[in-house]
Amino acid sequence: MLPLLMSRSLWNLRHRYPLTRRQIFRHLALPNGGGEFQSGEKTLVMQEETEKQTARQMYVDIGASTITRLPFATLEPEDIAFFQQLLPNRALTDPDVLASANVDWLQNVQGLSQILLRPQTVEEVSLILRHCHLRGLAITPQGGKTGLVGGGVPIFDEVIVSMALMNHIIDFDDWQGVLVCEAGCILESLMQYVEKRGRVIPLDLGSKGSCQIGGVVSTNAGGLRFIRYGSLRSNVLGLQAVLADGQVLDLMTQLRKDNTGYDLKQLMIGSEGTLGVVTSVTLLCPPMPVGVSLAYLGCTGFPGVLATLCAARSRLGERLSAIEFFDHQCAHLVHTHLGLNPPISGEFPFYVVVEMVDSDSHEDNEKISAFFEEVMEEGHVADGTIATTPGKVKTLWAYRERIPEAILRDGHVIKYDICVSINMMYDIVTATRQRFADRIKNTLGYGHLGDGNLHLNISLTTPDPTLHSDLNDFIYGWTAKHRGSVSAEHGLGVLKRHAIGYSKSSDAIALMRRLKNMMDPKGILNPYKVLPSEL
Amino acid sequence: MLPLLMSRSLWNLRHRYPLTRRQIFRHLALPNGGGEFQSGEKTLVMQEETEKQTARQMYVDIGASTITRLPFATLEPEDIAFFQQLLPNRALTDPDVLASANVDWLQNVQGLSQILLRPQTVEEVSLILRHCHLRGLAITPQGGKTGLVGGGVPIFDEVIVSMALMNHIIDFDDWQGVLVCEAGCILESLMQYVEKRGRVIPLDLGSKGSCQIGGVVSTNAGGLRFIRYGSLRSNVLGLQAVLADGQVLDLMTQLRKDNTGYDLKQLMIGSEGTLGVVTSVTLLCPPMPVGVSLAYLGCTGFPGVLATLCAARSRLGERLSAIEFFDHQCAHLVHTHLGLNPPISGEFPFYVVVEMVDSDSHEDNEKISAFFEEVMEEGHVADGTIATTPGKVKTLWAYRERIPEAILRDGHVIKYDICVSINMMYDIVTATRQRFADRIKNTLGYGHLGDGNLHLNISLTTPDPTLHSDLNDFIYGWTAKHRGSVSAEHGLGVLKRHAIGYSKSSDAIALMRRLKNMMDPKGILNPYKVLPSEL
């Protein structure tokens, strides 16, 4: 069941006008932008919307900002015919299909696309983009729609280019652990594929069952294993992408090192489909660790959490493969909303999950036990348990991995994903809790301790745009003051693009815009994403 | 003593015309490009050069190609006055200073610059570039001049912007191991600085005593620890650079994760000063390993080398910190030219150096011994020795680290730096040896086994441009056929820029050129480097 979250716009529309989502879609997606509602109740006119909509121009409210539709062409019958000929039975205009493709999984963003294309080859992607470029039609590349910032769904009537059917593994080099696959491969399928061959995918995400590798790369996703394997920027050895005009850019090297000219693939990694559509990826897959063990620890304060991090780094060194923390509030929700019983008795303000790997499994017990004893003896940790069998490791991981799910059941959720200096990473949780105590249901802090990456989540009883705006000002302002990132790993998409200025200088943003204009002069690639609108 | 190597151009000039280097400089650097030689022998006219040189246009031969001077402005007395006022006593025109700054350490490339600027602040770099941009003067950013492809020296009369005085450490975050420093810091100084604080710089290079971190980042240098710490692309957390028009681009974050917009710093990493001048760097420094041990192994064939790699990966896993190989020919030169005695008796076709690190020093002996026994028992290795004390580790490393020095004493050397699939990485050494046996003194293969990065070196008794050209065709052709990189870690500079097409498609090169034109429309930043000339 999807949580009942929606954008301010959608929420307003739903509450002011009792329409189904399909009706909303049919209304706003009218090519000529007419104000008349084309449902059974044909006489209904949405006055406010009509005033805004002049010919082929529409507005939506996303979060606190209003977005104006840019003057792209609109989909004509000739376009539909072209796509249907190019992609027989794979150029879909069925409203039910579109209803699903138009909304992200958090239901924060509601697009209005009238067509979903499902190419099977890079040549088809190229011809789609070539057509859209010539026609001035905007497109949204779509992966698993698991992003948290609305980067993978249309905002207006952009043509959706789904990568779902480009889901084949092309090659696997056992010797070097290099996987070559199409962009639409599901992360979890790839994990299973390489694990059978003694390798692991160098990142792990909660959304692995749905997210696609092309989307993961386009978002430069981080996840749970970042501390061990680092950024996708060094693990993606090569990629293939289609540029705005349909040109295929083949950078599919399988080499670990290549300093021949500018590293163009970096332009595609993390640019959220605004500079090109990633169609294939070459990924370095490290050897699968033989032994995995885990410690689940309760700490009486954040200084204890930090001391545990220090101890893990020095005691476990190169074996440390993940170190995560979450606060009591998160643990409480996992217990109450998901029914998971706490692994340790007693309640603590903070919990830390430490995972270590080793190429010699017989050493695990000693290593993790020695670490556990040390942090207990030194008083950093008040209680804990360790796991050295795959089953127990998985069970303990669940308390951390299922936090997002538990939070989503707590009401309307506002998610922040910030990166600051590690020793101050919990300060903003406390400050937010203090400042907004009377207006917030729960303030929750968890995240990737080793990277200084905090997931600050706020749950509310009902959506509150004013509070949302106040929270943005407070949290982003604090992050900027401490030279942090307002999006550590989620990207900017549409929901956070206007926050870019908190983490990047105006000069840097101006250069990004020049880059975008150079790569996509008509701006057709995933518009309204990453870069703020030009005011 | 520098080896007696020089470019075809310099060699031709020297041998055809008995001039000193200073005279060559004074001749070719004449602002108006006149053919008359302005030395004591004022009547000497270099006919061939005169024919080529029309007003403000000059040519040089680098390797097999002729380079035409682009129509940049030439340095006028007003420019010198401006620089001398901006940089009192740091805008140098002394011929002796310039003679050194104009030539790279391999003496392959001989520039003709008339001025060397030594800024101390980013503001000064900005004002220099602003002036050069307005005036249309070309510049060459210069670090430690240790590059192997002539990227750090001028080709014609480019203004040299030396980073040597911007050599201050700005900050070090003990907690996160984040070093902030200026671009001119010497790599070895930084290593010593962070090692005192329990950290290491995530790369190690033979040139560490001279190379500067700004140059290292601009080249995306690889080196000995790549297999453990990965590429600079993920270890450089932030940087500051000055763009072509003098704008300062501040990307000096200390964050491990930041997905707010395009990762602009990637444009600077590895672009060899052609898109901006790196002035400061923020570098992630991993914890210093407690124990380092090493195995020096002799193998009877390359299959044994590959099997040793497999065994090291599976047996040492996350502890493997370097794995290097070299052939008998390399070992022989280290012995004969440097006088180092072989660590093991008996001669073998191949040697492998395996370094492992551990956070628990007491385990080293067992681990490395177990590994050694395994590879001996399985017949991958015929003989070997292990080191577990810092002194012996350093002694054994010398046999690998001093190979380049030994080769340079073997005559005129042509260096290749290719990356291919690991299991075929030695094939090109054998093929080159067979094909060119009668024309070559020695063919030597060594490199970074774990990365598939081969340093193929050819020594000749005397320079032979025709042979050089034949070797390029053969070796680059083979590399392209196997989808390899013709420059794994050295970059392209001026010497290899015309080889880019062996590893990159024409579409990719065209996009690089668009990027260059966008970032530096007048082309003043390190011209004649990275991208081939437009024919």
Short mmCIF file of N, CA and C in Angstrom, two decimals, chain B residues 366-413:
data_model
loop_
_atom_site.label_atom_id
_atom_site.label_comp_id
_atom_site.label_asym_id
_atom_site.label_seq_id
_atom_site.Cartn_x
_atom_site.Cartn_y
_atom_site.Cartn_z
N GLU B 366 51.42 -14.11 9.83
CA GLU B 366 50.63 -15.28 9.47
C GLU B 366 50.01 -15.15 8.09
N LYS B 367 49.40 -14.00 7.85
CA LYS B 367 48.65 -13.80 6.60
C LYS B 367 49.55 -13.88 5.38
N ILE B 368 50.63 -13.12 5.42
CA ILE B 368 51.48 -13.07 4.24
C ILE B 368 52.19 -14.42 4.06
N SER B 369 52.50 -15.06 5.18
CA SER B 369 53.14 -16.38 5.09
C SER B 369 52.19 -17.40 4.49
N ALA B 370 50.94 -17.37 4.94
CA ALA B 370 49.96 -18.32 4.43
C ALA B 370 49.76 -18.12 2.93
N PHE B 371 49.70 -16.86 2.53
CA PHE B 371 49.56 -16.55 1.11
C PHE B 371 50.77 -17.07 0.32
N PHE B 372 51.94 -16.79 0.85
CA PHE B 372 53.18 -17.20 0.19
C PHE B 372 53.22 -18.73 0.03
N GLU B 373 52.91 -19.42 1.11
CA GLU B 373 52.91 -20.88 1.05
C GLU B 373 51.92 -21.39 0.00
N GLU B 374 50.75 -20.76 -0.03
CA GLU B 374 49.74 -21.22 -0.98
C GLU B 374 50.21 -21.09 -2.42
N VAL B 375 50.74 -19.92 -2.77
CA VAL B 375 51.14 -19.73 -4.17
C VAL B 375 52.36 -20.58 -4.53
N MET B 376 53.20 -20.87 -3.54
CA MET B 376 54.33 -21.78 -3.79
C MET B 376 53.82 -23.21 -4.00
N GLU B 377 52.96 -23.62 -3.10
CA GLU B 377 52.44 -24.99 -3.18
C GLU B 377 51.70 -25.25 -4.47
N GLU B 378 50.95 -24.27 -4.90
CA GLU B 378 50.15 -24.47 -6.10
C GLU B 378 50.96 -24.27 -7.38
N GLY B 379 52.21 -23.92 -7.22
CA GLY B 379 53.11 -23.84 -8.36
C GLY B 379 53.04 -22.54 -9.14
N HIS B 380 52.27 -21.56 -8.65
CA HIS B 380 52.20 -20.28 -9.36
C HIS B 380 53.52 -19.54 -9.25
N VAL B 381 54.18 -19.75 -8.12
CA VAL B 381 55.40 -19.02 -7.82
C VAL B 381 56.52 -20.03 -7.62
N ALA B 382 57.70 -19.70 -8.20
CA ALA B 382 58.82 -20.64 -8.12
C ALA B 382 59.73 -20.35 -6.93
N ASP B 383 59.83 -19.08 -6.58
CA ASP B 383 60.64 -18.71 -5.43
C ASP B 383 60.18 -17.34 -4.95
N GLY B 384 60.57 -16.99 -3.75
CA GLY B 384 60.15 -15.67 -3.26
C GLY B 384 60.67 -15.39 -1.87
N THR B 385 60.39 -14.20 -1.42
CA THR B 385 60.76 -13.83 -0.06
C THR B 385 59.68 -12.90 0.48
N ILE B 386 59.53 -12.87 1.79
CA ILE B 386 58.54 -11.96 2.35
C ILE B 386 59.21 -11.00 3.33
N ALA B 387 58.56 -9.85 3.49
CA ALA B 387 59.08 -8.82 4.39
C ALA B 387 57.96 -8.38 5.30
N THR B 388 58.24 -8.29 6.58
CA THR B 388 57.22 -7.81 7.52
C THR B 388 57.74 -6.65 8.38
N THR B 389 58.97 -6.25 8.13
CA THR B 389 59.48 -5.08 8.85
C THR B 389 59.56 -3.91 7.88
N PRO B 390 59.35 -2.67 8.38
CA PRO B 390 59.35 -1.51 7.49
C PRO B 390 60.61 -1.40 6.64
N GLY B 391 61.75 -1.71 7.24
CA GLY B 391 63.01 -1.60 6.50
C GLY B 391 63.06 -2.56 5.32
N LYS B 392 62.72 -3.81 5.58
CA LYS B 392 62.80 -4.78 4.48
C LYS B 392 61.71 -4.53 3.43
N VAL B 393 60.54 -4.09 3.90
CA VAL B 393 59.48 -3.75 2.95
C VAL B 393 59.97 -2.67 1.99
N LYS B 394 60.61 -1.66 2.55
CA LYS B 394 61.11 -0.54 1.73
C LYS B 394 62.19 -1.03 0.74
N THR B 395 63.07 -1.89 1.23
CA THR B 395 64.13 -2.42 0.37
C THR B 395 63.55 -3.20 -0.80
N LEU B 396 62.56 -4.04 -0.50
CA LEU B 396 61.98 -4.83 -1.58
C LEU B 396 61.19 -3.97 -2.56
N TRP B 397 60.48 -2.96 -2.03
CA TRP B 397 59.74 -2.06 -2.92
C TRP B 397 60.68 -1.39 -3.92
N ALA B 398 61.91 -1.13 -3.51
CA ALA B 398 62.84 -0.39 -4.38
C ALA B 398 63.02 -1.07 -5.73
N TYR B 399 62.98 -2.41 -5.74
CA TYR B 399 63.19 -3.12 -7.01
C TYR B 399 62.09 -2.79 -8.01
N ARG B 400 60.91 -2.54 -7.53
CA ARG B 400 59.83 -2.14 -8.42
C ARG B 400 59.85 -0.63 -8.66
N GLU B 401 60.03 0.12 -7.60
CA GLU B 401 59.91 1.58 -7.73
C GLU B 401 61.02 2.20 -8.58
N ARG B 402 62.18 1.58 -8.59
CA ARG B 402 63.30 2.20 -9.30
C ARG B 402 63.44 1.71 -10.74
N ILE B 403 62.47 0.91 -11.20
CA ILE B 403 62.53 0.44 -12.60
C ILE B 403 62.58 1.61 -13.60
N PRO B 404 61.71 2.64 -13.47
CA PRO B 404 61.76 3.72 -14.45
C PRO B 404 63.14 4.38 -14.52
N GLU B 405 63.74 4.56 -13.35
CA GLU B 405 65.07 5.17 -13.29
C GLU B 405 66.11 4.29 -14.01
N ALA B 406 66.02 2.99 -13.78
CA ALA B 406 66.96 2.07 -14.42
C ALA B 406 66.79 2.09 -15.94
N ILE B 407 65.55 2.15 -16.39
CA ILE B 407 65.29 2.14 -17.84
C ILE B 407 65.83 3.41 -18.49
N LEU B 408 65.67 4.53 -17.79
CA LEU B 408 66.15 5.79 -18.37
C LEU B 408 67.67 5.78 -18.57
N ARG B 409 68.35 4.91 -17.83
CA ARG B 409 69.80 4.82 -18.00
C ARG B 409 70.19 3.86 -19.13
N ASP B 410 69.17 3.30 -19.77
CA ASP B 410 69.45 2.29 -20.79
C ASP B 410 69.54 2.87 -22.19
N GLY B 411 69.31 4.16 -22.32
CA GLY B 411 69.40 4.77 -23.64
C GLY B 411 68.22 5.71 -23.87
N HIS B 412 67.88 5.88 -25.13
CA HIS B 412 66.71 6.69 -25.48
C HIS B 412 65.47 5.83 -25.23
N VAL B 413 64.54 6.37 -24.44
CA VAL B 413 63.40 5.55 -24.02
C VAL B 413 62.09 6.08 -24.60
#
